[in-house]
């Protein structure tokens, strides 16, 4: 039965590749879905090989996310990333972190189109959950980049729904990212985070009328300029 299931999965993948080459993306997604279902059934039947089958299912679901993105269905693509991450073992923090970042990027693209604040809230929730994953990711700047992405989402939320608390949280995360980039000597990224920090201060100042926020914004922008123009 296992050999038969593997054969069916391989046939589905080959059919999906053929459909992609001819731009039949709906057919390709259906074939990949069938291959993914075969992998998940195999994981339930073969305990010793379950991890390998689940990794295969995650890869197939990630491919479906790419197909959805090509079709500009960013919300569906984000859901596929979420499902792919659920197939991976908890110890695989690096790949789960990558999928979380991909999911957030897709959600943010959808936010740009729909201006849906619930999707922003979802992106923030995903990024908060990605923070412990970033600490175990192999990339040396994973935590700093996650903090920056969280700051971006919080700043967008603060501006969209006029929430000063969200802007304050964005400022905190940008400051954390700046400290982490400084420790890693990643000064270009440090400067980019300083610019974002200035933007967050400026946005909060416009919202609340706080006199110190514009001063803080200019200080952050000047710090970034010192690196960019040197």
PDB file of C-alpha atoms in Angstrom:
ATOM      1  CA  UNK A   1       0.000   0.000   0.000  1.00  0.00           C
ATOM      2  CA  UNK A   2       2.852   2.372   0.786  1.00  0.00           C
ATOM      3  CA  UNK A   3       4.448   1.777  -2.630  1.00  0.00           C
ATOM      4  CA  UNK A   4       1.087   2.325  -4.304  1.00  0.00           C
ATOM      5  CA  UNK A   5       0.553   5.541  -2.366  1.00  0.00           C
ATOM      6  CA  UNK A   6       4.038   6.811  -3.307  1.00  0.00           C
ATOM      7  CA  UNK A   7       3.319   5.995  -6.965  1.00  0.00           C
ATOM      8  CA  UNK A   8       0.040   7.911  -6.860  1.00  0.00           C
ATOM      9  CA  UNK A   9       1.754  10.871  -5.176  1.00  0.00           C
ATOM     10  CA  UNK A  10       4.502  10.897  -7.800  1.00  0.00           C
ATOM     11  CA  UNK A  11       1.939  10.776 -10.589  1.00  0.00           C
ATOM     12  CA  UNK A  12       0.062  13.709  -9.081  1.00  0.00           C
ATOM     13  CA  UNK A  13       3.255  15.749  -8.837  1.00  0.00           C
ATOM     14  CA  UNK A  14       4.166  14.997 -12.449  1.00  0.00           C
ATOM     15  CA  UNK A  15       0.663  15.999 -13.542  1.00  0.00           C
ATOM     16  CA  UNK A  16       0.977  19.219 -11.544  1.00  0.00           C
ATOM     17  CA  UNK A  17       4.295  20.078 -13.211  1.00  0.00           C
ATOM     18  CA  UNK A  18       2.758  19.464 -16.633  1.00  0.00           C
ATOM     19  CA  UNK A  19      -0.204  21.713 -15.746  1.00  0.00           C
ATOM     20  CA  UNK A  20       2.087  24.497 -14.529  1.00  0.00           C
ATOM     21  CA  UNK A  21       4.068  24.413 -17.775  1.00  0.00           C
ATOM     22  CA  UNK A  22       0.856  25.026 -19.699  1.00  0.00           C
ATOM     23  CA  UNK A  23      -0.408  27.640 -17.185  1.00  0.00           C
ATOM     24  CA  UNK A  24      -3.316  25.477 -16.001  1.00  0.00           C
ATOM     25  CA  UNK A  25      -2.844  26.608 -12.436  1.00  0.00           C
ATOM     26  CA  UNK A  26      -6.185  25.347 -11.111  1.00  0.00           C
ATOM     27  CA  UNK A  27      -5.407  21.854 -12.369  1.00  0.00           C
ATOM     28  CA  UNK A  28      -1.900  22.094 -10.925  1.00  0.00           C
ATOM     29  CA  UNK A  29      -3.274  23.053  -7.514  1.00  0.00           C
ATOM     30  CA  UNK A  30      -5.681  20.110  -7.605  1.00  0.00           C
ATOM     31  CA  UNK A  31      -2.885  17.677  -8.452  1.00  0.00           C
ATOM     32  CA  UNK A  32      -0.625  19.063  -5.739  1.00  0.00           C
ATOM     33  CA  UNK A  33      -3.521  18.781  -3.284  1.00  0.00           C
ATOM     34  CA  UNK A  34      -3.929  15.108  -4.166  1.00  0.00           C
ATOM     35  CA  UNK A  35      -0.208  14.494  -3.678  1.00  0.00           C
ATOM     36  CA  UNK A  36      -0.346  16.291  -0.336  1.00  0.00           C
ATOM     37  CA  UNK A  37      -3.309  14.191   0.788  1.00  0.00           C
ATOM     38  CA  UNK A  38      -1.393  11.014  -0.135  1.00  0.00           C
ATOM     39  CA  UNK A  39       1.588  12.186   1.919  1.00  0.00           C
ATOM     40  CA  UNK A  40      -0.605  12.936   4.936  1.00  0.00           C
ATOM     41  CA  UNK A  41      -2.299   9.520   4.725  1.00  0.00           C
ATOM     42  CA  UNK A  42       1.135   7.898   4.474  1.00  0.00           C
ATOM     43  CA  UNK A  43       2.281   9.741   7.607  1.00  0.00           C
ATOM     44  CA  UNK A  44      -0.656   8.271   9.517  1.00  0.00           C
ATOM     45  CA  UNK A  45       0.076   4.746   8.275  1.00  0.00           C
ATOM     46  CA  UNK A  46       3.869   4.716   8.588  1.00  0.00           C
ATOM     47  CA  UNK A  47       4.973   5.991  11.988  1.00  0.00           C
ATOM     48  CA  UNK A  48       8.680   5.519  11.294  1.00  0.00           C
ATOM     49  CA  UNK A  49       8.497   7.469   8.053  1.00  0.00           C
ATOM     50  CA  UNK A  50       5.946  10.011   9.302  1.00  0.00           C
ATOM     51  CA  UNK A  51       8.424  12.895   9.585  1.00  0.00           C
ATOM     52  CA  UNK A  52       9.549  12.494   5.979  1.00  0.00           C
ATOM     53  CA  UNK A  53       5.982  12.296   4.696  1.00  0.00           C
ATOM     54  CA  UNK A  54       4.952  15.346   6.713  1.00  0.00           C
ATOM     55  CA  UNK A  55       7.916  17.298   5.328  1.00  0.00           C
ATOM     56  CA  UNK A  56       6.793  16.294   1.857  1.00  0.00           C
ATOM     57  CA  UNK A  57       3.267  17.481   2.628  1.00  0.00           C
ATOM     58  CA  UNK A  58       4.657  20.803   3.850  1.00  0.00           C
ATOM     59  CA  UNK A  59       6.684  21.240   0.657  1.00  0.00           C
ATOM     60  CA  UNK A  60       3.643  20.474  -1.479  1.00  0.00           C
ATOM     61  CA  UNK A  61       1.498  22.932   0.442  1.00  0.00           C
ATOM     62  CA  UNK A  62       4.236  25.569   0.036  1.00  0.00           C
ATOM     63  CA  UNK A  63       4.115  24.967  -3.705  1.00  0.00           C
ATOM     64  CA  UNK A  64       0.379  25.566  -3.597  1.00  0.00           C
ATOM     65  CA  UNK A  65       1.088  28.870  -1.856  1.00  0.00           C
ATOM     66  CA  UNK A  66       3.343  29.881  -4.745  1.00  0.00           C
ATOM     67  CA  UNK A  67       0.599  28.992  -7.242  1.00  0.00           C
ATOM     68  CA  UNK A  68      -1.953  31.060  -5.322  1.00  0.00           C
ATOM     69  CA  UNK A  69       0.460  33.987  -5.248  1.00  0.00           C
ATOM     70  CA  UNK A  70       0.955  33.762  -9.011  1.00  0.00           C
ATOM     71  CA  UNK A  71      -2.821  34.017  -9.336  1.00  0.00           C
ATOM     72  CA  UNK A  72      -2.732  37.080  -7.031  1.00  0.00           C
ATOM     73  CA  UNK A  73      -4.817  35.267  -4.413  1.00  0.00           C
ATOM     74  CA  UNK A  74      -2.671  36.426  -1.515  1.00  0.00           C
ATOM     75  CA  UNK A  75      -5.125  35.448   1.195  1.00  0.00           C
ATOM     76  CA  UNK A  76      -5.274  31.852  -0.003  1.00  0.00           C
ATOM     77  CA  UNK A  77      -1.492  31.791  -0.391  1.00  0.00           C
ATOM     78  CA  UNK A  78      -1.119  32.937   3.226  1.00  0.00           C
ATOM     79  CA  UNK A  79      -3.442  30.153   4.407  1.00  0.00           C
ATOM     80  CA  UNK A  80      -1.337  27.622   2.510  1.00  0.00           C
ATOM     81  CA  UNK A  81       1.795  28.859   4.315  1.00  0.00           C
ATOM     82  CA  UNK A  82       0.016  28.434   7.643  1.00  0.00           C
ATOM     83  CA  UNK A  83      -1.010  24.876   6.739  1.00  0.00           C
ATOM     84  CA  UNK A  84       2.512  24.027   5.550  1.00  0.00           C
ATOM     85  CA  UNK A  85       4.000  25.168   8.862  1.00  0.00           C
ATOM     86  CA  UNK A  86       1.587  22.919  10.780  1.00  0.00           C
ATOM     87  CA  UNK A  87       3.030  19.886   8.974  1.00  0.00           C
ATOM     88  CA  UNK A  88       6.577  20.572  10.129  1.00  0.00           C
ATOM     89  CA  UNK A  89       8.066  19.224  13.372  1.00  0.00           C
ATOM     90  CA  UNK A  90       8.388  21.709  16.220  1.00  0.00           C
ATOM     91  CA  UNK A  91      12.175  21.393  16.161  1.00  0.00           C
ATOM     92  CA  UNK A  92      12.333  22.743  12.598  1.00  0.00           C
ATOM     93  CA  UNK A  93      12.283  26.354  13.746  1.00  0.00           C
ATOM     94  CA  UNK A  94      14.145  27.734  10.756  1.00  0.00           C
ATOM     95  CA  UNK A  95      11.656  26.523   8.146  1.00  0.00           C
ATOM     96  CA  UNK A  96       8.659  27.391  10.306  1.00  0.00           C
ATOM     97  CA  UNK A  97      10.095  30.896  10.743  1.00  0.00           C
ATOM     98  CA  UNK A  98      10.541  31.223   6.969  1.00  0.00           C
ATOM     99  CA  UNK A  99       6.939  30.172   6.364  1.00  0.00           C
ATOM    100  CA  UNK A 100       5.668  32.609   8.997  1.00  0.00           C
ATOM    101  CA  UNK A 101       7.548  35.475   7.328  1.00  0.00           C
ATOM    102  CA  UNK A 102       6.174  34.415   3.950  1.00  0.00           C
ATOM    103  CA  UNK A 103       2.654  34.256   5.368  1.00  0.00           C
ATOM    104  CA  UNK A 104       2.988  37.767   6.787  1.00  0.00           C
ATOM    105  CA  UNK A 105       4.336  39.166   3.517  1.00  0.00           C
ATOM    106  CA  UNK A 106       1.306  37.738   1.706  1.00  0.00           C
ATOM    107  CA  UNK A 107      -1.121  39.085   4.297  1.00  0.00           C
ATOM    108  CA  UNK A 108       0.451  42.523   4.001  1.00  0.00           C
ATOM    109  CA  UNK A 109       0.066  42.430   0.211  1.00  0.00           C
ATOM    110  CA  UNK A 110      -3.624  41.686   0.714  1.00  0.00           C
ATOM    111  CA  UNK A 111      -3.873  44.539   3.219  1.00  0.00           C
ATOM    112  CA  UNK A 112      -2.482  46.924   0.600  1.00  0.00           C
ATOM    113  CA  UNK A 113      -5.354  45.926  -1.687  1.00  0.00           C
ATOM    114  CA  UNK A 114      -8.263  45.558   0.732  1.00  0.00           C
ATOM    115  CA  UNK A 115      -7.282  47.824   3.656  1.00  0.00           C
ATOM    116  CA  UNK A 116      -8.712  45.095   5.914  1.00  0.00           C
ATOM    117  CA  UNK A 117      -7.636  45.715   9.538  1.00  0.00           C
ATOM    118  CA  UNK A 118      -8.450  42.121  10.532  1.00  0.00           C
ATOM    119  CA  UNK A 119      -5.699  40.896   8.199  1.00  0.00           C
ATOM    120  CA  UNK A 120      -3.274  43.310   9.831  1.00  0.00           C
ATOM    121  CA  UNK A 121      -4.201  41.902  13.220  1.00  0.00           C
ATOM    122  CA  UNK A 122      -3.628  38.392  11.843  1.00  0.00           C
ATOM    123  CA  UNK A 123      -0.191  39.371  10.518  1.00  0.00           C
ATOM    124  CA  UNK A 124       0.754  40.798  13.915  1.00  0.00           C
ATOM    125  CA  UNK A 125      -0.370  37.604  15.648  1.00  0.00           C
ATOM    126  CA  UNK A 126       1.730  35.493  13.254  1.00  0.00           C
ATOM    127  CA  UNK A 127       4.808  37.681  13.838  1.00  0.00           C
ATOM    128  CA  UNK A 128       4.448  37.520  17.620  1.00  0.00           C
ATOM    129  CA  UNK A 129       4.359  33.733  17.304  1.00  0.00           C
ATOM    130  CA  UNK A 130       7.412  33.850  15.023  1.00  0.00           C
ATOM    131  CA  UNK A 131       9.622  35.590  17.607  1.00  0.00           C
ATOM    132  CA  UNK A 132      10.609  32.377  19.469  1.00  0.00           C
ATOM    133  CA  UNK A 133      11.073  30.659  16.096  1.00  0.00           C
ATOM    134  CA  UNK A 134      13.464  33.413  15.013  1.00  0.00           C
ATOM    135  CA  UNK A 135      15.634  32.775  18.050  1.00  0.00           C
ATOM    136  CA  UNK A 136      16.181  29.219  16.810  1.00  0.00           C
ATOM    137  CA  UNK A 137      16.573  30.067  13.117  1.00  0.00           C
ATOM    138  CA  UNK A 138      20.022  29.671  11.520  1.00  0.00           C
ATOM    139  CA  UNK A 139      20.032  33.216  10.084  1.00  0.00           C
ATOM    140  CA  UNK A 140      21.977  35.517  12.410  1.00  0.00           C
ATOM    141  CA  UNK A 141      19.600  38.430  11.815  1.00  0.00           C
ATOM    142  CA  UNK A 142      16.343  36.444  12.022  1.00  0.00           C
ATOM    143  CA  UNK A 143      15.176  37.946  15.322  1.00  0.00           C
ATOM    144  CA  UNK A 144      16.034  41.502  14.285  1.00  0.00           C
ATOM    145  CA  UNK A 145      14.214  41.135  10.976  1.00  0.00           C
ATOM    146  CA  UNK A 146      11.174  39.679  12.711  1.00  0.00           C
ATOM    147  CA  UNK A 147      11.158  42.599  15.140  1.00  0.00           C
ATOM    148  CA  UNK A 148      11.339  44.989  12.181  1.00  0.00           C
ATOM    149  CA  UNK A 149       8.493  43.235  10.379  1.00  0.00           C
ATOM    150  CA  UNK A 150       6.410  43.334  13.559  1.00  0.00           C
ATOM    151  CA  UNK A 151       7.140  47.041  13.879  1.00  0.00           C
ATOM    152  CA  UNK A 152       6.019  47.596  10.285  1.00  0.00           C
ATOM    153  CA  UNK A 153       2.741  45.769  10.867  1.00  0.00           C
ATOM    154  CA  UNK A 154       2.076  47.579  14.131  1.00  0.00           C
ATOM    155  CA  UNK A 155       2.822  50.953  12.539  1.00  0.00           C
ATOM    156  CA  UNK A 156       0.426  50.171   9.678  1.00  0.00           C
ATOM    157  CA  UNK A 157      -2.215  49.176  12.224  1.00  0.00           C
ATOM    158  CA  UNK A 158      -1.669  52.329  14.244  1.00  0.00           C
ATOM    159  CA  UNK A 159      -2.077  54.547  11.195  1.00  0.00           C
ATOM    160  CA  UNK A 160      -5.029  52.600   9.765  1.00  0.00           C
ATOM    161  CA  UNK A 161      -7.150  52.447  12.922  1.00  0.00           C
ATOM    162  CA  UNK A 162      -5.610  55.502  14.620  1.00  0.00           C
ATOM    163  CA  UNK A 163      -4.247  53.523  17.568  1.00  0.00           C
ATOM    164  CA  UNK A 164      -1.476  55.230  19.525  1.00  0.00           C
ATOM    165  CA  UNK A 165      -0.798  52.037  21.494  1.00  0.00           C
ATOM    166  CA  UNK A 166       0.040  50.200  18.277  1.00  0.00           C
ATOM    167  CA  UNK A 167       2.446  52.958  17.282  1.00  0.00           C
ATOM    168  CA  UNK A 168       4.099  52.766  20.700  1.00  0.00           C
ATOM    169  CA  UNK A 169       4.512  49.012  20.266  1.00  0.00           C
ATOM    170  CA  UNK A 170       5.987  49.627  16.817  1.00  0.00           C
ATOM    171  CA  UNK A 171       8.518  52.033  18.325  1.00  0.00           C
ATOM    172  CA  UNK A 172       9.506  49.434  20.925  1.00  0.00           C
ATOM    173  CA  UNK A 173      10.044  46.742  18.290  1.00  0.00           C
ATOM    174  CA  UNK A 174      12.050  49.034  16.020  1.00  0.00           C
ATOM    175  CA  UNK A 175      14.267  49.931  18.970  1.00  0.00           C
ATOM    176  CA  UNK A 176      14.774  46.243  19.742  1.00  0.00           C
ATOM    177  CA  UNK A 177      15.704  45.620  16.102  1.00  0.00           C
ATOM    178  CA  UNK A 178      18.150  48.520  16.110  1.00  0.00           C
ATOM    179  CA  UNK A 179      19.903  47.092  19.162  1.00  0.00           C
ATOM    180  CA  UNK A 180      20.103  43.636  17.580  1.00  0.00           C
ATOM    181  CA  UNK A 181      21.423  44.977  14.270  1.00  0.00           C
ATOM    182  CA  UNK A 182      24.020  46.969  16.199  1.00  0.00           C
ATOM    183  CA  UNK A 183      25.186  43.844  18.023  1.00  0.00           C
ATOM    184  CA  UNK A 184      25.587  42.026  14.680  1.00  0.00           C
ATOM    185  CA  UNK A 185      27.317  45.048  13.085  1.00  0.00           C
ATOM    186  CA  UNK A 186      24.694  45.109  10.310  1.00  0.00           C
ATOM    187  CA  UNK A 187      24.791  48.853   9.888  1.00  0.00           C
ATOM    188  CA  UNK A 188      22.783  49.162   6.669  1.00  0.00           C
ATOM    189  CA  UNK A 189      19.943  47.294   8.342  1.00  0.00           C
ATOM    190  CA  UNK A 190      20.503  49.402  11.472  1.00  0.00           C
ATOM    191  CA  UNK A 191      20.035  52.560   9.400  1.00  0.00           C
ATOM    192  CA  UNK A 192      16.886  51.195   7.719  1.00  0.00           C
ATOM    193  CA  UNK A 193      15.416  50.424  11.149  1.00  0.00           C
ATOM    194  CA  UNK A 194      16.275  53.949  12.325  1.00  0.00           C
ATOM    195  CA  UNK A 195      14.292  55.366   9.403  1.00  0.00           C
ATOM    196  CA  UNK A 196      11.322  53.192  10.353  1.00  0.00           C
ATOM    197  CA  UNK A 197      11.676  54.314  13.974  1.00  0.00           C
ATOM    198  CA  UNK A 198      11.546  57.935  12.838  1.00  0.00           C
ATOM    199  CA  UNK A 199       8.449  57.216  10.767  1.00  0.00           C
ATOM    200  CA  UNK A 200       6.726  55.619  13.779  1.00  0.00           C
ATOM    201  CA  UNK A 201       7.548  58.596  16.019  1.00  0.00           C
ATOM    202  CA  UNK A 202       6.308  60.986  13.348  1.00  0.00           C
ATOM    203  CA  UNK A 203       3.039  59.049  12.944  1.00  0.00           C
ATOM    204  CA  UNK A 204       2.434  58.934  16.693  1.00  0.00           C
ATOM    205  CA  UNK A 205       3.170  62.632  16.999  1.00  0.00           C
ATOM    206  CA  UNK A 206       0.622  63.496  14.321  1.00  0.00           C
ATOM    207  CA  UNK A 207      -1.955  61.294  16.047  1.00  0.00           C
ATOM    208  CA  UNK A 208      -1.453  62.374  19.654  1.00  0.00           C
ATOM    209  CA  UNK A 209       0.061  65.833  19.294  1.00  0.00           C
ATOM    210  CA  UNK A 210       2.944  64.858  21.583  1.00  0.00           C
ATOM    211  CA  UNK A 211       5.621  67.552  21.213  1.00  0.00           C
ATOM    212  CA  UNK A 212       8.572  65.236  21.816  1.00  0.00           C
ATOM    213  CA  UNK A 213       7.716  62.719  19.093  1.00  0.00           C
ATOM    214  CA  UNK A 214       8.728  64.951  16.142  1.00  0.00           C
ATOM    215  CA  UNK A 215      12.030  65.617  17.901  1.00  0.00           C
ATOM    216  CA  UNK A 216      12.594  61.881  18.343  1.00  0.00           C
ATOM    217  CA  UNK A 217      11.675  61.306  14.704  1.00  0.00           C
ATOM    218  CA  UNK A 218      14.258  63.803  13.457  1.00  0.00           C
ATOM    219  CA  UNK A 219      16.912  62.295  15.743  1.00  0.00           C
ATOM    220  CA  UNK A 220      16.270  58.821  14.331  1.00  0.00           C
ATOM    221  CA  UNK A 221      16.343  60.056  10.724  1.00  0.00           C
ATOM    222  CA  UNK A 222      19.603  61.926  11.370  1.00  0.00           C
ATOM    223  CA  UNK A 223      21.155  58.798  12.882  1.00  0.00           C
ATOM    224  CA  UNK A 224      20.205  56.880   9.744  1.00  0.00           C
ATOM    225  CA  UNK A 225      21.546  59.638   7.476  1.00  0.00           C
ATOM    226  CA  UNK A 226      24.918  59.489   9.240  1.00  0.00           C
ATOM    227  CA  UNK A 227      25.289  55.872   8.099  1.00  0.00           C
ATOM    228  CA  UNK A 228      23.731  56.188   4.666  1.00  0.00           C
ATOM    229  CA  UNK A 229      25.776  59.229   3.595  1.00  0.00           C
ATOM    230  CA  UNK A 230      29.156  58.323   5.061  1.00  0.00           C
TER     231      UNK A 230
END
